[in-house]
Amino acid sequence: MFEIFSSMLNWWQWLILLSIPPVIIALYFLKLRREPLEVPSTYLWHRTIEDMHVNSLWQRLRQNLLLLLQLIVLALLILACLRPNWQGTSLTGNRFIFMVDTSASMSATDVGTSRLDEAKKQVDALISEMKSGDAAMIVSFSDKAFIEQEFTTNTRELRRKLQAIKPTQRTSDITQALKAASGLANPGRSGERNGIDVQVAEALPADVYILTDGGLQVIPDFAWGNLRPVFLPVGSDAATNFAITGFNTGRNPEQPDQLQAFVRIHNFSQNEATIPVAMLLDNQDGEDQLLDATEINVPAYESAGTEFSLSDFSEGQLKLQLDVTDDLALDNVAYATVNPPQKARVLVVTPGNNALETVLAIESSLKIADISVNGPDVLKTPEYMERSDSAAYDLIIYDQCAPEKMPQASTLFIGTLPPGNEWTKSETQPSPIVIDLDVAHPLMKYISMGNVRFAEGHSVTGPKGQTVLMDSDIGPIFVLAPRGGYQDAVLGCSILGTDENGELFANTDWPRRISFPLFARNILEYLGGGAEDLSDTVAGQPGKPVLLRAQTPVPELQVKAPDGHRATIGRGPQNTYSYTDTDSTGIYEVYEKSSREPTQRFAVNLFDTVESDLPPRPVIETTWTKVAAQAGWQPTRRDTWQWILLAAIVVLLAEWYIYNRRVYL
């Protein structure tokens, strides 16, 4: 507990100091000197009477300004020696790291202004508490960290960089920011040949002030070391929020012309709420068109869902909006896209296989793939070589034949192996029996092989990283392996076989089973990338990369962000394009070559219950420790004697001026 006064002097020093005021007053009495004077008239009698009063104490003091000022100076000196103070706060240490959360939840307005503005205000106050010679750095973080200002003693520069910090719509992850700070305070160690452990840099302890609402996951494998953490929570426990946590679309399997939109709403408040929801057709260049509206009753701290049915809707962009007033507007809006079907470009090379050609020619296959069939002679044509090297195909199926080199496409080999020595097979074995399937893999979705028989086949071994999808009593007979961004699948049992006379025969009864057309569709969807409806096939969260596919083998794509900014991205492995600038929610448009109209669209939404759950968390937790929320800085004594002494000097200067100028009241 702090005392108001804390004396600087001992008792005998106080005795000397307190004796000074009587001495000054006594000197003023002794200063008065009279000389006898004869007055010939009674005209000045009243002046004589007045002079008699000068001998009284108060009359002598009444009009003496210099004495008054001297007593004030003395009183101020006595007060300064009492050392008056008040309880304040102050930073401890001399090196500080200020970490400011800029994630989506920091845009909440439950503290009057945004949480980010409040955090910046607190950091500004901390900077004001820095002493001369103290150094600080500023780090902002969401799901990645940025060093806004390296260590400096320039508080003006710190404030300038602090005010430049902008909010983001990303999720929150402090791990990267803490590792950057730890690298400064906890330098690594290095071992020499003789086994001595050597410090590679000088340790620089620092106080880390973390300003966040605490929406953080447990920080794995992190030790604070020389970092002294101070967690300053930002936000109110009474924050209220309603959030869209799910929004996707799909075709009604019973009515293919009808689009269904599925919605999930979460109530992050302590009261049950009825939430108005509107489904809009998002016209980026004009006013949104209302398609449907409803109300959803959501219990406190729970979620509820609903669905919308939209007829005659083939493509476009949808916007879902909550008509509510809460503390975070970002998750009150969500977007979804419905793109036209994107067909896989498939080449089938076969000497003749009616079963395979038939299953690839059915309506369900043609909806998701453009398929061309050629004989093995096509492998030697310049056109094939050019197209296979330029990623013109998404998938090439080689039935009982193989190319001289692997194409720039995913492949399926039936009854044969890819070129090279990475793939091997056993001798031909009679009547292999399927004993196991990897039913969790997309290629094996809905597949059953219990009633399928093969006349002959051989086991297959692929390169490193292979996945056995179908195992038999003779070993793996269907194997998948990666190849530089592409996927190669090899089926060790052919559909048609060749006897000793070169005649074809049916090697399996699989084409008669329902699983065979399902297998063909899985091949077209997984290896070819075909889809009957591209609604929501591409969607993501702010900051997360999105993998795009082009309708034609163009070298690059252009992506237009919701704010109008355009970025060009090059083609990567497997004829895909990786887009990483998903910084904001909304609809992104994809353009191929010089096309004026977008060829596809994708949506980015927050959809994060941690960010939408606004009440600040009480702790920041690592694998081994917990850091509880606490006050911003340590309580300390604030002395005022320096200011009192300065006031005494000012009064003393005034007394000196009056004395020299002969100023009187």
PDB file of N, CA and C in Angstrom, residues 518-579:
ATOM      1  N   LEU A 518     -19.288 -47.681 -61.592  1.00  0.00           N
ATOM      2  CA  LEU A 518     -18.915 -46.828 -60.455  1.00  0.00           C
ATOM      3  C   LEU A 518     -17.403 -46.612 -60.416  1.00  0.00           C
ATOM      4  N   PHE A 519     -16.661 -47.671 -60.715  1.00  0.00           N
ATOM      5  CA  PHE A 519     -15.207 -47.570 -60.761  1.00  0.00           C
ATOM      6  C   PHE A 519     -14.779 -46.592 -61.861  1.00  0.00           C
ATOM      7  N   ALA A 520     -15.427 -46.680 -63.032  1.00  0.00           N
ATOM      8  CA  ALA A 520     -15.097 -45.774 -64.132  1.00  0.00           C
ATOM      9  C   ALA A 520     -15.375 -44.318 -63.751  1.00  0.00           C
ATOM     10  N   ARG A 521     -16.485 -44.080 -63.071  1.00  0.00           N
ATOM     11  CA  ARG A 521     -16.805 -42.700 -62.655  1.00  0.00           C
ATOM     12  C   ARG A 521     -15.788 -42.196 -61.638  1.00  0.00           C
ATOM     13  N   ASN A 522     -15.390 -43.050 -60.699  1.00  0.00           N
ATOM     14  CA  ASN A 522     -14.381 -42.640 -59.716  1.00  0.00           C
ATOM     15  C   ASN A 522     -13.070 -42.269 -60.401  1.00  0.00           C
ATOM     16  N   ILE A 523     -12.709 -43.036 -61.434  1.00  0.00           N
ATOM     17  CA  ILE A 523     -11.482 -42.742 -62.181  1.00  0.00           C
ATOM     18  C   ILE A 523     -11.578 -41.364 -62.838  1.00  0.00           C
ATOM     19  N   LEU A 524     -12.722 -41.087 -63.478  1.00  0.00           N
ATOM     20  CA  LEU A 524     -12.890 -39.800 -64.157  1.00  0.00           C
ATOM     21  C   LEU A 524     -12.910 -38.634 -63.166  1.00  0.00           C
ATOM     22  N   GLU A 525     -13.510 -38.831 -62.002  1.00  0.00           N
ATOM     23  CA  GLU A 525     -13.608 -37.752 -61.019  1.00  0.00           C
ATOM     24  C   GLU A 525     -12.285 -37.520 -60.300  1.00  0.00           C
ATOM     25  N   TYR A 526     -11.651 -38.601 -59.844  1.00  0.00           N
ATOM     26  CA  TYR A 526     -10.449 -38.439 -59.017  1.00  0.00           C
ATOM     27  C   TYR A 526      -9.204 -38.172 -59.861  1.00  0.00           C
ATOM     28  N   LEU A 527      -8.952 -39.016 -60.853  1.00  0.00           N
ATOM     29  CA  LEU A 527      -7.753 -38.834 -61.673  1.00  0.00           C
ATOM     30  C   LEU A 527      -7.947 -37.755 -62.742  1.00  0.00           C
ATOM     31  N   GLY A 528      -9.174 -37.648 -63.271  1.00  0.00           N
ATOM     32  CA  GLY A 528      -9.421 -36.656 -64.313  1.00  0.00           C
ATOM     33  C   GLY A 528      -9.853 -35.306 -63.796  1.00  0.00           C
ATOM     34  N   GLY A 529     -10.408 -35.264 -62.575  1.00  0.00           N
ATOM     35  CA  GLY A 529     -10.870 -33.995 -62.020  1.00  0.00           C
ATOM     36  C   GLY A 529     -12.196 -33.542 -62.571  1.00  0.00           C
ATOM     37  N   GLY A 530     -12.974 -34.459 -63.149  1.00  0.00           N
ATOM     38  CA  GLY A 530     -14.263 -34.080 -63.703  1.00  0.00           C
ATOM     39  C   GLY A 530     -15.304 -33.911 -62.618  1.00  0.00           C
ATOM     40  N   ALA A 531     -16.298 -33.054 -62.899  1.00  0.00           N
ATOM     41  CA  ALA A 531     -17.384 -32.825 -61.948  1.00  0.00           C
ATOM     42  C   ALA A 531     -18.635 -32.458 -62.718  1.00  0.00           C
ATOM     43  N   GLU A 532     -19.751 -33.027 -62.307  1.00  0.00           N
ATOM     44  CA  GLU A 532     -21.011 -32.737 -62.981  1.00  0.00           C
ATOM     45  C   GLU A 532     -21.522 -31.355 -62.629  1.00  0.00           C
ATOM     46  N   ASP A 533     -21.188 -30.879 -61.421  1.00  0.00           N
ATOM     47  CA  ASP A 533     -21.641 -29.563 -60.972  1.00  0.00           C
ATOM     48  C   ASP A 533     -20.541 -28.979 -60.107  1.00  0.00           C
ATOM     49  N   LEU A 534     -20.048 -27.805 -60.461  1.00  0.00           N
ATOM     50  CA  LEU A 534     -18.933 -27.209 -59.736  1.00  0.00           C
ATOM     51  C   LEU A 534     -19.391 -26.267 -58.638  1.00  0.00           C
ATOM     52  N   SER A 535     -20.616 -26.400 -58.171  1.00  0.00           N
ATOM     53  CA  SER A 535     -21.035 -25.553 -57.076  1.00  0.00           C
ATOM     54  C   SER A 535     -20.238 -25.905 -55.838  1.00  0.00           C
ATOM     55  N   ASP A 536     -19.517 -24.888 -55.335  1.00  0.00           N
ATOM     56  CA  ASP A 536     -18.729 -25.032 -54.109  1.00  0.00           C
ATOM     57  C   ASP A 536     -17.649 -26.098 -54.200  1.00  0.00           C
ATOM     58  N   THR A 537     -17.215 -26.487 -55.409  1.00  0.00           N
ATOM     59  CA  THR A 537     -16.083 -27.407 -55.468  1.00  0.00           C
ATOM     60  C   THR A 537     -14.808 -26.713 -55.039  1.00  0.00           C
ATOM     61  N   VAL A 538     -14.769 -25.378 -55.156  1.00  0.00           N
ATOM     62  CA  VAL A 538     -13.633 -24.594 -54.690  1.00  0.00           C
ATOM     63  C   VAL A 538     -14.154 -23.545 -53.722  1.00  0.00           C
ATOM     64  N   ALA A 539     -13.719 -23.583 -52.507  1.00  0.00           N
ATOM     65  CA  ALA A 539     -14.088 -22.595 -51.501  1.00  0.00           C
ATOM     66  C   ALA A 539     -13.034 -22.630 -50.420  1.00  0.00           C
ATOM     67  N   GLY A 540     -12.918 -21.549 -49.701  1.00  0.00           N
ATOM     68  CA  GLY A 540     -11.875 -21.523 -48.685  1.00  0.00           C
ATOM     69  C   GLY A 540     -12.122 -20.463 -47.648  1.00  0.00           C
ATOM     70  N   GLN A 541     -11.148 -20.334 -46.751  1.00  0.00           N
ATOM     71  CA  GLN A 541     -11.158 -19.326 -45.708  1.00  0.00           C
ATOM     72  C   GLN A 541     -10.113 -18.265 -46.028  1.00  0.00           C
ATOM     73  N   PRO A 542     -10.260 -17.074 -45.465  1.00  0.00           N
ATOM     74  CA  PRO A 542      -9.260 -16.031 -45.716  1.00  0.00           C
ATOM     75  C   PRO A 542      -7.859 -16.495 -45.333  1.00  0.00           C
ATOM     76  N   GLY A 543      -6.926 -16.287 -46.252  1.00  0.00           N
ATOM     77  CA  GLY A 543      -5.542 -16.655 -46.006  1.00  0.00           C
ATOM     78  C   GLY A 543      -5.166 -18.051 -46.424  1.00  0.00           C
ATOM     79  N   LYS A 544      -6.150 -18.893 -46.739  1.00  0.00           N
ATOM     80  CA  LYS A 544      -5.856 -20.272 -47.131  1.00  0.00           C
ATOM     81  C   LYS A 544      -5.733 -20.367 -48.660  1.00  0.00           C
ATOM     82  N   PRO A 545      -4.747 -21.116 -49.164  1.00  0.00           N
ATOM     83  CA  PRO A 545      -4.580 -21.228 -50.619  1.00  0.00           C
ATOM     84  C   PRO A 545      -5.726 -22.002 -51.257  1.00  0.00           C
ATOM     85  N   VAL A 546      -6.008 -21.669 -52.502  1.00  0.00           N
ATOM     86  CA  VAL A 546      -7.058 -22.325 -53.277  1.00  0.00           C
ATOM     87  C   VAL A 546      -6.419 -22.922 -54.524  1.00  0.00           C
ATOM     88  N   LEU A 547      -6.729 -24.188 -54.800  1.00  0.00           N
ATOM     89  CA  LEU A 547      -6.185 -24.891 -55.962  1.00  0.00           C
ATOM     90  C   LEU A 547      -7.212 -24.847 -57.086  1.00  0.00           C
ATOM     91  N   LEU A 548      -6.843 -24.237 -58.203  1.00  0.00           N
ATOM     92  CA  LEU A 548      -7.747 -24.053 -59.332  1.00  0.00           C
ATOM     93  C   LEU A 548      -7.358 -24.957 -60.493  1.00  0.00           C
ATOM     94  N   ARG A 549      -8.340 -25.245 -61.343  1.00  0.00           N
ATOM     95  CA  ARG A 549      -8.107 -25.990 -62.577  1.00  0.00           C
ATOM     96  C   ARG A 549      -8.639 -25.152 -63.730  1.00  0.00           C
ATOM     97  N   ALA A 550      -7.953 -25.225 -64.863  1.00  0.00           N
ATOM     98  CA  ALA A 550      -8.369 -24.475 -66.049  1.00  0.00           C
ATOM     99  C   ALA A 550      -9.171 -25.366 -66.983  1.00  0.00           C
ATOM    100  N   GLN A 551     -10.048 -24.749 -67.770  1.00  0.00           N
ATOM    101  CA  GLN A 551     -10.816 -25.506 -68.748  1.00  0.00           C
ATOM    102  C   GLN A 551      -9.982 -25.852 -69.971  1.00  0.00           C
ATOM    103  N   THR A 552      -8.951 -25.064 -70.221  1.00  0.00           N
ATOM    104  CA  THR A 552      -8.018 -25.326 -71.320  1.00  0.00           C
ATOM    105  C   THR A 552      -6.601 -25.251 -70.770  1.00  0.00           C
ATOM    106  N   PRO A 553      -5.637 -25.899 -71.426  1.00  0.00           N
ATOM    107  CA  PRO A 553      -4.267 -25.923 -70.897  1.00  0.00           C
ATOM    108  C   PRO A 553      -3.527 -24.608 -71.125  1.00  0.00           C
ATOM    109  N   VAL A 554      -3.978 -23.549 -70.456  1.00  0.00           N
ATOM    110  CA  VAL A 554      -3.334 -22.243 -70.591  1.00  0.00           C
ATOM    111  C   VAL A 554      -2.154 -22.160 -69.626  1.00  0.00           C
ATOM    112  N   PRO A 555      -1.129 -21.370 -69.956  1.00  0.00           N
ATOM    113  CA  PRO A 555       0.040 -21.284 -69.070  1.00  0.00           C
ATOM    114  C   PRO A 555      -0.224 -20.515 -67.791  1.00  0.00           C
ATOM    115  N   GLU A 556      -1.251 -19.651 -67.785  1.00  0.00           N
ATOM    116  CA  GLU A 556      -1.516 -18.860 -66.588  1.00  0.00           C
ATOM    117  C   GLU A 556      -2.987 -18.465 -66.525  1.00  0.00           C
ATOM    118  N   LEU A 557      -3.419 -18.136 -65.321  1.00  0.00           N
ATOM    119  CA  LEU A 557      -4.772 -17.654 -65.073  1.00  0.00           C
ATOM    120  C   LEU A 557      -4.698 -16.279 -64.422  1.00  0.00           C
ATOM    121  N   GLN A 558      -5.788 -15.530 -64.571  1.00  0.00           N
ATOM    122  CA  GLN A 558      -5.942 -14.275 -63.849  1.00  0.00           C
ATOM    123  C   GLN A 558      -7.080 -14.427 -62.860  1.00  0.00           C
ATOM    124  N   VAL A 559      -6.843 -13.965 -61.625  1.00  0.00           N
ATOM    125  CA  VAL A 559      -7.863 -14.037 -60.585  1.00  0.00           C
ATOM    126  C   VAL A 559      -8.175 -12.620 -60.124  1.00  0.00           C
ATOM    127  N   LYS A 560      -9.453 -12.282 -60.140  1.00  0.00           N
ATOM    128  CA  LYS A 560      -9.913 -10.965 -59.704  1.00  0.00           C
ATOM    129  C   LYS A 560     -10.502 -11.089 -58.306  1.00  0.00           C
ATOM    130  N   ALA A 561      -9.919 -10.363 -57.351  1.00  0.00           N
ATOM    131  CA  ALA A 561     -10.361 -10.403 -55.962  1.00  0.00           C
ATOM    132  C   ALA A 561     -11.604  -9.535 -55.776  1.00  0.00           C
ATOM    133  N   PRO A 562     -12.304  -9.659 -54.645  1.00  0.00           N
ATOM    134  CA  PRO A 562     -13.506  -8.841 -54.414  1.00  0.00           C
ATOM    135  C   PRO A 562     -13.246  -7.341 -54.462  1.00  0.00           C
ATOM    136  N   ASP A 563     -12.020  -6.908 -54.128  1.00  0.00           N
ATOM    137  CA  ASP A 563     -11.711  -5.479 -54.175  1.00  0.00           C
ATOM    138  C   ASP A 563     -11.294  -5.006 -55.560  1.00  0.00           C
ATOM    139  N   GLY A 564     -11.334  -5.898 -56.560  1.00  0.00           N
ATOM    140  CA  GLY A 564     -10.986  -5.530 -57.921  1.00  0.00           C
ATOM    141  C   GLY A 564      -9.548  -5.787 -58.307  1.00  0.00           C
ATOM    142  N   HIS A 565      -8.700  -6.128 -57.347  1.00  0.00           N
ATOM    143  CA  HIS A 565      -7.289  -6.380 -57.655  1.00  0.00           C
ATOM    144  C   HIS A 565      -7.155  -7.679 -58.451  1.00  0.00           C
ATOM    145  N   ARG A 566      -6.317  -7.646 -59.496  1.00  0.00           N
ATOM    146  CA  ARG A 566      -6.090  -8.816 -60.335  1.00  0.00           C
ATOM    147  C   ARG A 566      -4.690  -9.366 -60.101  1.00  0.00           C
ATOM    148  N   ALA A 567      -4.588 -10.684 -60.056  1.00  0.00           N
ATOM    149  CA  ALA A 567      -3.298 -11.353 -59.892  1.00  0.00           C
ATOM    150  C   ALA A 567      -3.180 -12.440 -60.943  1.00  0.00           C
ATOM    151  N   THR A 568      -1.978 -12.611 -61.456  1.00  0.00           N
ATOM    152  CA  THR A 568      -1.701 -13.640 -62.460  1.00  0.00           C
ATOM    153  C   THR A 568      -0.952 -14.786 -61.801  1.00  0.00           C
ATOM    154  N   ILE A 569      -1.422 -16.010 -62.010  1.00  0.00           N
ATOM    155  CA  ILE A 569      -0.792 -17.184 -61.410  1.00  0.00           C
ATOM    156  C   ILE A 569      -0.434 -18.172 -62.512  1.00  0.00           C
ATOM    157  N   GLY A 570       0.739 -18.777 -62.386  1.00  0.00           N
ATOM    158  CA  GLY A 570       1.210 -19.727 -63.378  1.00  0.00           C
ATOM    159  C   GLY A 570       0.719 -21.132 -63.108  1.00  0.00           C
ATOM    160  N   ARG A 571       0.814 -21.963 -64.126  1.00  0.00           N
ATOM    161  CA  ARG A 571       0.372 -23.350 -64.020  1.00  0.00           C
ATOM    162  C   ARG A 571       1.379 -24.150 -63.217  1.00  0.00           C
ATOM    163  N   GLY A 572       0.857 -24.985 -62.333  1.00  0.00           N
ATOM    164  CA  GLY A 572       1.694 -25.850 -61.528  1.00  0.00           C
ATOM    165  C   GLY A 572       1.527 -27.294 -61.933  1.00  0.00           C
ATOM    166  N   PRO A 573       1.966 -28.209 -61.080  1.00  0.00           N
ATOM    167  CA  PRO A 573       1.843 -29.640 -61.384  1.00  0.00           C
ATOM    168  C   PRO A 573       0.387 -30.056 -61.549  1.00  0.00           C
ATOM    169  N   GLN A 574       0.185 -31.092 -62.330  1.00  0.00           N
ATOM    170  CA  GLN A 574      -1.132 -31.691 -62.556  1.00  0.00           C
ATOM    171  C   GLN A 574      -2.116 -30.689 -63.151  1.00  0.00           C
ATOM    172  N   ASN A 575      -1.582 -29.730 -63.945  1.00  0.00           N
ATOM    173  CA  ASN A 575      -2.425 -28.747 -64.614  1.00  0.00           C
ATOM    174  C   ASN A 575      -3.282 -27.967 -63.621  1.00  0.00           C
ATOM    175  N   THR A 576      -2.710 -27.643 -62.482  1.00  0.00           N
ATOM    176  CA  THR A 576      -3.410 -26.885 -61.454  1.00  0.00           C
ATOM    177  C   THR A 576      -2.723 -25.535 -61.251  1.00  0.00           C
ATOM    178  N   TYR A 577      -3.473 -24.617 -60.633  1.00  0.00           N
ATOM    179  CA  TYR A 577      -2.999 -23.258 -60.394  1.00  0.00           C
ATOM    180  C   TYR A 577      -3.281 -22.923 -58.928  1.00  0.00           C
ATOM    181  N   SER A 578      -2.252 -22.571 -58.193  1.00  0.00           N
ATOM    182  CA  SER A 578      -2.395 -22.289 -56.768  1.00  0.00           C
ATOM    183  C   SER A 578      -2.505 -20.787 -56.551  1.00  0.00           C
ATOM    184  N   TYR A 579      -3.622 -20.366 -55.938  1.00  0.00           N
ATOM    185  CA  TYR A 579      -3.865 -18.947 -55.650  1.00  0.00           C
ATOM    186  C   TYR A 579      -3.836 -18.752 -54.142  1.00  0.00           C
TER     187      TYR A 579
END
